[in-house]
Structures are given as structure tokens and as C-alpha cells.
Amino acid sequence: MSTIARIELDDANLPPPTPEIEQERRVAMFDLMEDNSFSLPARNGRDVPAGPYALGLSIRDKRLVFDITTEGGDPAAEFHLSLAPFRQVVKDYFQICKSYFDAVKSAAPSQIETIDMARRGIHNEGARILQERLEGKAEVDIDTARRLFTLICVLHFGG
């Protein structure tokens, strides 16, 4: 598999994120750049430029847009995904994150651990949905899908 060498989020038209959302974004971006697995499969019998890739991630016309170029800036692929399959899991993820952030301030460690386990479960569900939606377009491992799902949540937060 290849990798993502650079990622840009088009969040220019979104409201400013909360400090918690901004922290989630920073962590996901850092982790993604440290370790990821991303490749483009051959489609319709045509060759695909080799990675590493630069990934532009945005929401346009209520669709999630992946704009992929080579490191040199040559177009490699662009695809648009419906946000509909993500809506409920993103909503659930934000609700559980809010509970988690509130719990960290005053709850017992056992309560925090329980909420964190639920948060990870919802996060894994979002990553699984992303892998399904990317099938035939891009191949990502589960850790990369989890980090990309976090960035989708960041974009969805204002979208």
C-alpha cells in the first residue's frame, strides 16, 4: 500500500470549531501523518499514479469530496461520497464525545472508561462505513479509516 504524504481540510466556510473539536482534528492529522495506509486501485483498466499522495478533503454540495493528487501535484483521482450514510454515526459520535468531555471533568474513572469504550465503538463503526464507501475507489486500513473518519466529523461539524 501507499500513503498520504499531505492532507488539507477545506474548512474555510465552516464555523470556528470548539476547542475539543480542534484538539480532535490536531490529533487525527498528526496520527495520520505519522502512520497511514492509502492506495488507489486500478479502475476501468487505466493506470493509477503511484503514491504517496496529497489528499484534499472537503464538503461540497452536501457531498464528501476526496481530491487526490500525487506529491508533485498531478491529479490522481477525485470522488464524491454521499454524506447520508455518515449522518447518524457522526451525530452519535458527537453526542458520545460531549458525554466523554463532560465526564473527564468530574466523573469517576470507571464511568469515563465506560463512555470511552462506547466512543471507540462508534468511532470504529464510522471507520467501517468509510471503508465500505471507499470500496473500489481507495484502499485504507482500519487505523487510517478511523483517522479519516475523525476528519470527516470535523468537516461535518460545520457542514
JSON list of C-alpha atoms in Angstrom, two decimals:
[
{"chain": "A", "resi": 1, "resn": "MET", "atom": "CA", "xyz": [0.00, 0.00, 0.00]},
{"chain": "A", "resi": 2, "resn": "SER", "atom": "CA", "xyz": [0.97, 3.61, -0.46]},
{"chain": "A", "resi": 3, "resn": "THR", "atom": "CA", "xyz": [0.44, 6.54, 1.88]},
{"chain": "A", "resi": 4, "resn": "ILE", "atom": "CA", "xyz": [-0.94, 10.02, 2.28]},
{"chain": "A", "resi": 5, "resn": "ALA", "atom": "CA", "xyz": [2.01, 12.42, 2.50]},
{"chain": "A", "resi": 6, "resn": "ARG", "atom": "CA", "xyz": [-0.05, 15.60, 2.91]},
{"chain": "A", "resi": 7, "resn": "ILE", "atom": "CA", "xyz": [-3.63, 16.34, 3.83]},
{"chain": "A", "resi": 8, "resn": "GLU", "atom": "CA", "xyz": [-5.62, 19.54, 3.55]},
{"chain": "A", "resi": 9, "resn": "LEU", "atom": "CA", "xyz": [-9.05, 20.12, 5.02]},
{"chain": "A", "resi": 10, "resn": "ASP", "atom": "CA", "xyz": [-11.20, 22.70, 3.27]},
{"chain": "A", "resi": 11, "resn": "ASP", "atom": "CA", "xyz": [-12.84, 24.17, 6.33]},
{"chain": "A", "resi": 12, "resn": "ALA", "atom": "CA", "xyz": [-12.72, 27.81, 5.23]},
{"chain": "A", "resi": 13, "resn": "ASN", "atom": "CA", "xyz": [-16.51, 28.20, 5.15]},
{"chain": "A", "resi": 14, "resn": "LEU", "atom": "CA", "xyz": [-17.17, 26.40, 8.42]},
{"chain": "A", "resi": 15, "resn": "PRO", "atom": "CA", "xyz": [-17.81, 28.00, 11.80]},
{"chain": "A", "resi": 16, "resn": "PRO", "atom": "CA", "xyz": [-14.86, 28.02, 14.19]},
{"chain": "A", "resi": 17, "resn": "PRO", "atom": "CA", "xyz": [-14.52, 24.64, 15.91]},
{"chain": "A", "resi": 18, "resn": "THR", "atom": "CA", "xyz": [-14.85, 24.19, 19.65]},
{"chain": "A", "resi": 19, "resn": "PRO", "atom": "CA", "xyz": [-11.56, 23.63, 21.49]},
{"chain": "A", "resi": 20, "resn": "GLU", "atom": "CA", "xyz": [-12.44, 19.92, 21.80]},
{"chain": "A", "resi": 21, "resn": "ILE", "atom": "CA", "xyz": [-13.13, 19.58, 18.07]},
{"chain": "A", "resi": 22, "resn": "GLU", "atom": "CA", "xyz": [-9.92, 21.43, 17.24]},
{"chain": "A", "resi": 23, "resn": "GLN", "atom": "CA", "xyz": [-7.99, 19.06, 19.51]},
{"chain": "A", "resi": 24, "resn": "GLU", "atom": "CA", "xyz": [-9.59, 16.01, 17.83]},
{"chain": "A", "resi": 25, "resn": "ARG", "atom": "CA", "xyz": [-8.55, 17.45, 14.47]},
{"chain": "A", "resi": 26, "resn": "ARG", "atom": "CA", "xyz": [-4.95, 18.09, 15.53]},
{"chain": "A", "resi": 27, "resn": "VAL", "atom": "CA", "xyz": [-4.57, 14.60, 16.96]},
{"chain": "A", "resi": 28, "resn": "ALA", "atom": "CA", "xyz": [-6.12, 12.93, 13.88]},
{"chain": "A", "resi": 29, "resn": "MET", "atom": "CA", "xyz": [-3.94, 14.95, 11.49]},
{"chain": "A", "resi": 30, "resn": "PHE", "atom": "CA", "xyz": [-0.78, 14.20, 13.48]},
{"chain": "A", "resi": 31, "resn": "ASP", "atom": "CA", "xyz": [-1.57, 10.49, 13.77]},
{"chain": "A", "resi": 32, "resn": "LEU", "atom": "CA", "xyz": [-2.50, 10.29, 10.09]},
{"chain": "A", "resi": 33, "resn": "MET", "atom": "CA", "xyz": [0.78, 11.84, 9.01]},
{"chain": "A", "resi": 34, "resn": "GLU", "atom": "CA", "xyz": [2.74, 9.57, 11.34]},
{"chain": "A", "resi": 35, "resn": "ASP", "atom": "CA", "xyz": [1.20, 6.35, 10.07]},
{"chain": "A", "resi": 36, "resn": "ASN", "atom": "CA", "xyz": [-1.33, 5.68, 7.32]},
{"chain": "A", "resi": 37, "resn": "SER", "atom": "CA", "xyz": [-2.05, 3.30, 4.52]},
{"chain": "A", "resi": 38, "resn": "PHE", "atom": "CA", "xyz": [-3.80, 4.67, 1.42]},
{"chain": "A", "resi": 39, "resn": "SER", "atom": "CA", "xyz": [-3.76, 3.41, -2.14]},
{"chain": "A", "resi": 40, "resn": "LEU", "atom": "CA", "xyz": [-5.77, 3.84, -5.30]},
{"chain": "A", "resi": 41, "resn": "PRO", "atom": "CA", "xyz": [-6.79, 0.66, -7.12]},
{"chain": "A", "resi": 42, "resn": "ALA", "atom": "CA", "xyz": [-6.72, 0.45, -10.91]},
{"chain": "A", "resi": 43, "resn": "ARG", "atom": "CA", "xyz": [-10.13, 1.42, -12.27]},
{"chain": "A", "resi": 44, "resn": "ASN", "atom": "CA", "xyz": [-11.62, 0.78, -15.69]},
{"chain": "A", "resi": 45, "resn": "GLY", "atom": "CA", "xyz": [-8.32, -0.67, -16.91]},
{"chain": "A", "resi": 46, "resn": "ARG", "atom": "CA", "xyz": [-6.38, 2.57, -16.57]},
{"chain": "A", "resi": 47, "resn": "ASP", "atom": "CA", "xyz": [-3.17, 3.05, -14.67]},
{"chain": "A", "resi": 48, "resn": "VAL", "atom": "CA", "xyz": [-3.20, 4.88, -11.38]},
{"chain": "A", "resi": 49, "resn": "PRO", "atom": "CA", "xyz": [-0.37, 7.22, -10.42]},
{"chain": "A", "resi": 50, "resn": "ALA", "atom": "CA", "xyz": [1.72, 5.79, -7.62]},
{"chain": "A", "resi": 51, "resn": "GLY", "atom": "CA", "xyz": [1.70, 7.39, -4.18]},
{"chain": "A", "resi": 52, "resn": "PRO", "atom": "CA", "xyz": [2.48, 8.87, -1.85]},
{"chain": "A", "resi": 53, "resn": "TYR", "atom": "CA", "xyz": [-0.49, 11.18, -2.28]},
{"chain": "A", "resi": 54, "resn": "ALA", "atom": "CA", "xyz": [-1.76, 14.56, -1.22]},
{"chain": "A", "resi": 55, "resn": "LEU", "atom": "CA", "xyz": [-5.37, 14.41, -0.07]},
{"chain": "A", "resi": 56, "resn": "GLY", "atom": "CA", "xyz": [-7.80, 17.30, -0.14]},
{"chain": "A", "resi": 57, "resn": "LEU", "atom": "CA", "xyz": [-10.89, 16.64, 1.93]},
{"chain": "A", "resi": 58, "resn": "SER", "atom": "CA", "xyz": [-13.93, 18.90, 1.73]},
{"chain": "A", "resi": 59, "resn": "ILE", "atom": "CA", "xyz": [-17.70, 19.04, 1.72]},
{"chain": "A", "resi": 60, "resn": "ARG", "atom": "CA", "xyz": [-19.25, 20.43, -1.45]},
{"chain": "A", "resi": 61, "resn": "ASP", "atom": "CA", "xyz": [-22.91, 20.36, -2.37]},
{"chain": "A", "resi": 62, "resn": "LYS", "atom": "CA", "xyz": [-23.61, 18.18, 0.67]},
{"chain": "A", "resi": 63, "resn": "ARG", "atom": "CA", "xyz": [-21.13, 15.57, -0.54]},
{"chain": "A", "resi": 64, "resn": "LEU", "atom": "CA", "xyz": [-17.81, 14.49, 0.89]},
{"chain": "A", "resi": 65, "resn": "VAL", "atom": "CA", "xyz": [-15.09, 15.16, -1.68]},
{"chain": "A", "resi": 66, "resn": "PHE", "atom": "CA", "xyz": [-11.76, 13.35, -1.85]},
{"chain": "A", "resi": 67, "resn": "ASP", "atom": "CA", "xyz": [-9.37, 15.19, -4.18]},
{"chain": "A", "resi": 68, "resn": "ILE", "atom": "CA", "xyz": [-6.21, 13.15, -4.55]},
{"chain": "A", "resi": 69, "resn": "THR", "atom": "CA", "xyz": [-3.04, 14.27, -6.30]},
{"chain": "A", "resi": 70, "resn": "THR", "atom": "CA", "xyz": [0.48, 12.96, -6.50]},
{"chain": "A", "resi": 71, "resn": "GLU", "atom": "CA", "xyz": [3.07, 14.64, -4.32]},
{"chain": "A", "resi": 72, "resn": "GLY", "atom": "CA", "xyz": [4.06, 16.61, -7.41]},
{"chain": "A", "resi": 73, "resn": "GLY", "atom": "CA", "xyz": [0.52, 17.96, -7.78]},
{"chain": "A", "resi": 74, "resn": "ASP", "atom": "CA", "xyz": [-0.65, 15.84, -10.72]},
{"chain": "A", "resi": 75, "resn": "PRO", "atom": "CA", "xyz": [-4.30, 14.70, -10.47]},
{"chain": "A", "resi": 76, "resn": "ALA", "atom": "CA", "xyz": [-4.62, 11.09, -9.33]},
{"chain": "A", "resi": 77, "resn": "ALA", "atom": "CA", "xyz": [-8.34, 10.74, -8.51]},
{"chain": "A", "resi": 78, "resn": "GLU", "atom": "CA", "xyz": [-11.39, 12.62, -7.32]},
{"chain": "A", "resi": 79, "resn": "PHE", "atom": "CA", "xyz": [-14.51, 11.10, -5.94]},
{"chain": "A", "resi": 80, "resn": "HIS", "atom": "CA", "xyz": [-17.59, 12.33, -4.13]},
{"chain": "A", "resi": 81, "resn": "LEU", "atom": "CA", "xyz": [-19.37, 10.37, -1.43]},
{"chain": "A", "resi": 82, "resn": "SER", "atom": "CA", "xyz": [-22.87, 10.92, -0.11]},
{"chain": "A", "resi": 83, "resn": "LEU", "atom": "CA", "xyz": [-22.89, 12.12, 3.48]},
{"chain": "A", "resi": 84, "resn": "ALA", "atom": "CA", "xyz": [-26.16, 10.29, 4.19]},
{"chain": "A", "resi": 85, "resn": "PRO", "atom": "CA", "xyz": [-24.52, 7.02, 5.36]},
{"chain": "A", "resi": 86, "resn": "PHE", "atom": "CA", "xyz": [-22.41, 9.02, 7.83]},
{"chain": "A", "resi": 87, "resn": "ARG", "atom": "CA", "xyz": [-25.09, 11.27, 9.35]},
{"chain": "A", "resi": 88, "resn": "GLN", "atom": "CA", "xyz": [-26.30, 9.04, 12.19]},
{"chain": "A", "resi": 89, "resn": "VAL", "atom": "CA", "xyz": [-22.86, 7.75, 13.20]},
{"chain": "A", "resi": 90, "resn": "VAL", "atom": "CA", "xyz": [-21.44, 11.31, 13.16]},
{"chain": "A", "resi": 91, "resn": "LYS", "atom": "CA", "xyz": [-24.36, 12.50, 15.30]},
{"chain": "A", "resi": 92, "resn": "ASP", "atom": "CA", "xyz": [-23.84, 9.60, 17.72]},
{"chain": "A", "resi": 93, "resn": "TYR", "atom": "CA", "xyz": [-20.10, 10.26, 17.78]},
{"chain": "A", "resi": 94, "resn": "PHE", "atom": "CA", "xyz": [-20.56, 13.93, 18.69]},
{"chain": "A", "resi": 95, "resn": "GLN", "atom": "CA", "xyz": [-23.04, 13.04, 21.43]},
{"chain": "A", "resi": 96, "resn": "ILE", "atom": "CA", "xyz": [-20.74, 10.45, 22.98]},
{"chain": "A", "resi": 97, "resn": "CYS", "atom": "CA", "xyz": [-17.75, 12.81, 22.68]},
{"chain": "A", "resi": 98, "resn": "LYS", "atom": "CA", "xyz": [-19.69, 15.50, 24.53]},
{"chain": "A", "resi": 99, "resn": "SER", "atom": "CA", "xyz": [-20.50, 12.98, 27.26]},
{"chain": "A", "resi": 100, "resn": "TYR", "atom": "CA", "xyz": [-16.86, 11.95, 27.38]},
{"chain": "A", "resi": 101, "resn": "PHE", "atom": "CA", "xyz": [-15.54, 15.53, 27.60]},
{"chain": "A", "resi": 102, "resn": "ASP", "atom": "CA", "xyz": [-18.07, 16.29, 30.37]},
{"chain": "A", "resi": 103, "resn": "ALA", "atom": "CA", "xyz": [-17.20, 13.08, 32.24]},
{"chain": "A", "resi": 104, "resn": "VAL", "atom": "CA", "xyz": [-13.48, 13.78, 32.16]},
{"chain": "A", "resi": 105, "resn": "LYS", "atom": "CA", "xyz": [-14.13, 16.92, 34.23]},
{"chain": "A", "resi": 106, "resn": "SER", "atom": "CA", "xyz": [-15.89, 15.25, 37.14]},
{"chain": "A", "resi": 107, "resn": "ALA", "atom": "CA", "xyz": [-16.84, 11.58, 36.70]},
{"chain": "A", "resi": 108, "resn": "ALA", "atom": "CA", "xyz": [-15.29, 8.56, 38.32]},
{"chain": "A", "resi": 109, "resn": "PRO", "atom": "CA", "xyz": [-12.61, 6.76, 36.30]},
{"chain": "A", "resi": 110, "resn": "SER", "atom": "CA", "xyz": [-14.89, 3.75, 35.77]},
{"chain": "A", "resi": 111, "resn": "GLN", "atom": "CA", "xyz": [-17.57, 5.98, 34.22]},
{"chain": "A", "resi": 112, "resn": "ILE", "atom": "CA", "xyz": [-15.01, 7.66, 31.98]},
{"chain": "A", "resi": 113, "resn": "GLU", "atom": "CA", "xyz": [-13.73, 4.25, 30.85]},
{"chain": "A", "resi": 114, "resn": "THR", "atom": "CA", "xyz": [-17.27, 3.06, 30.03]},
{"chain": "A", "resi": 115, "resn": "ILE", "atom": "CA", "xyz": [-18.01, 6.17, 27.97]},
{"chain": "A", "resi": 116, "resn": "ASP", "atom": "CA", "xyz": [-14.63, 5.92, 26.24]},
{"chain": "A", "resi": 117, "resn": "MET", "atom": "CA", "xyz": [-15.34, 2.30, 25.25]},
{"chain": "A", "resi": 118, "resn": "ALA", "atom": "CA", "xyz": [-18.66, 3.39, 23.72]},
{"chain": "A", "resi": 119, "resn": "ARG", "atom": "CA", "xyz": [-16.91, 6.27, 21.96]},
{"chain": "A", "resi": 120, "resn": "ARG", "atom": "CA", "xyz": [-14.35, 3.89, 20.45]},
{"chain": "A", "resi": 121, "resn": "GLY", "atom": "CA", "xyz": [-17.13, 1.57, 19.31]},
{"chain": "A", "resi": 122, "resn": "ILE", "atom": "CA", "xyz": [-18.95, 4.38, 17.49]},
{"chain": "A", "resi": 123, "resn": "HIS", "atom": "CA", "xyz": [-15.65, 5.57, 16.04]},
{"chain": "A", "resi": 124, "resn": "ASN", "atom": "CA", "xyz": [-14.96, 2.06, 14.72]},
{"chain": "A", "resi": 125, "resn": "GLU", "atom": "CA", "xyz": [-18.43, 1.98, 13.16]},
{"chain": "A", "resi": 126, "resn": "GLY", "atom": "CA", "xyz": [-17.71, 5.26, 11.35]},
{"chain": "A", "resi": 127, "resn": "ALA", "atom": "CA", "xyz": [-14.40, 3.87, 10.10]},
{"chain": "A", "resi": 128, "resn": "ARG", "atom": "CA", "xyz": [-16.13, 0.71, 8.86]},
{"chain": "A", "resi": 129, "resn": "ILE", "atom": "CA", "xyz": [-18.72, 2.77, 6.96]},
{"chain": "A", "resi": 130, "resn": "LEU", "atom": "CA", "xyz": [-15.92, 4.83, 5.41]},
{"chain": "A", "resi": 131, "resn": "GLN", "atom": "CA", "xyz": [-14.08, 1.70, 4.28]},
{"chain": "A", "resi": 132, "resn": "GLU", "atom": "CA", "xyz": [-17.30, 0.42, 2.70]},
{"chain": "A", "resi": 133, "resn": "ARG", "atom": "CA", "xyz": [-17.95, 3.73, 0.93]},
{"chain": "A", "resi": 134, "resn": "LEU", "atom": "CA", "xyz": [-14.37, 3.83, -0.38]},
{"chain": "A", "resi": 135, "resn": "GLU", "atom": "CA", "xyz": [-14.54, 0.30, -1.76]},
{"chain": "A", "resi": 136, "resn": "GLY", "atom": "CA", "xyz": [-13.30, 0.28, -5.35]},
{"chain": "A", "resi": 137, "resn": "LYS", "atom": "CA", "xyz": [-12.13, 3.90, -5.04]},
{"chain": "A", "resi": 138, "resn": "ALA", "atom": "CA", "xyz": [-9.39, 3.78, -2.41]},
{"chain": "A", "resi": 139, "resn": "GLU", "atom": "CA", "xyz": [-7.96, 1.20, -0.05]},
{"chain": "A", "resi": 140, "resn": "VAL", "atom": "CA", "xyz": [-7.30, 2.18, 3.55]},
{"chain": "A", "resi": 141, "resn": "ASP", "atom": "CA", "xyz": [-6.51, 0.17, 6.65]},
{"chain": "A", "resi": 142, "resn": "ILE", "atom": "CA", "xyz": [-8.69, 0.45, 9.75]},
{"chain": "A", "resi": 143, "resn": "ASP", "atom": "CA", "xyz": [-6.40, 2.94, 11.55]},
{"chain": "A", "resi": 144, "resn": "THR", "atom": "CA", "xyz": [-6.32, 5.24, 8.53]},
{"chain": "A", "resi": 145, "resn": "ALA", "atom": "CA", "xyz": [-10.11, 4.93, 8.20]},
{"chain": "A", "resi": 146, "resn": "ARG", "atom": "CA", "xyz": [-10.52, 5.86, 11.88]},
{"chain": "A", "resi": 147, "resn": "ARG", "atom": "CA", "xyz": [-8.38, 8.99, 11.49]},
{"chain": "A", "resi": 148, "resn": "LEU", "atom": "CA", "xyz": [-10.13, 9.99, 8.27]},
{"chain": "A", "resi": 149, "resn": "PHE", "atom": "CA", "xyz": [-13.49, 9.47, 9.98]},
{"chain": "A", "resi": 150, "resn": "THR", "atom": "CA", "xyz": [-12.40, 11.93, 12.68]},
{"chain": "A", "resi": 151, "resn": "LEU", "atom": "CA", "xyz": [-11.59, 14.50, 9.98]},
{"chain": "A", "resi": 152, "resn": "ILE", "atom": "CA", "xyz": [-14.96, 13.85, 8.32]},
{"chain": "A", "resi": 153, "resn": "CYS", "atom": "CA", "xyz": [-16.58, 14.57, 11.68]},
{"chain": "A", "resi": 154, "resn": "VAL", "atom": "CA", "xyz": [-14.63, 17.84, 11.91]},
{"chain": "A", "resi": 155, "resn": "LEU", "atom": "CA", "xyz": [-15.92, 18.83, 8.46]},
{"chain": "A", "resi": 156, "resn": "HIS", "atom": "CA", "xyz": [-19.41, 17.59, 9.22]},
{"chain": "A", "resi": 157, "resn": "PHE", "atom": "CA", "xyz": [-19.44, 19.63, 12.45]},
{"chain": "A", "resi": 158, "resn": "GLY", "atom": "CA", "xyz": [-19.80, 22.81, 10.42]},
{"chain": "A", "resi": 159, "resn": "GLY", "atom": "CA", "xyz": [-21.43, 21.29, 7.38]}
]
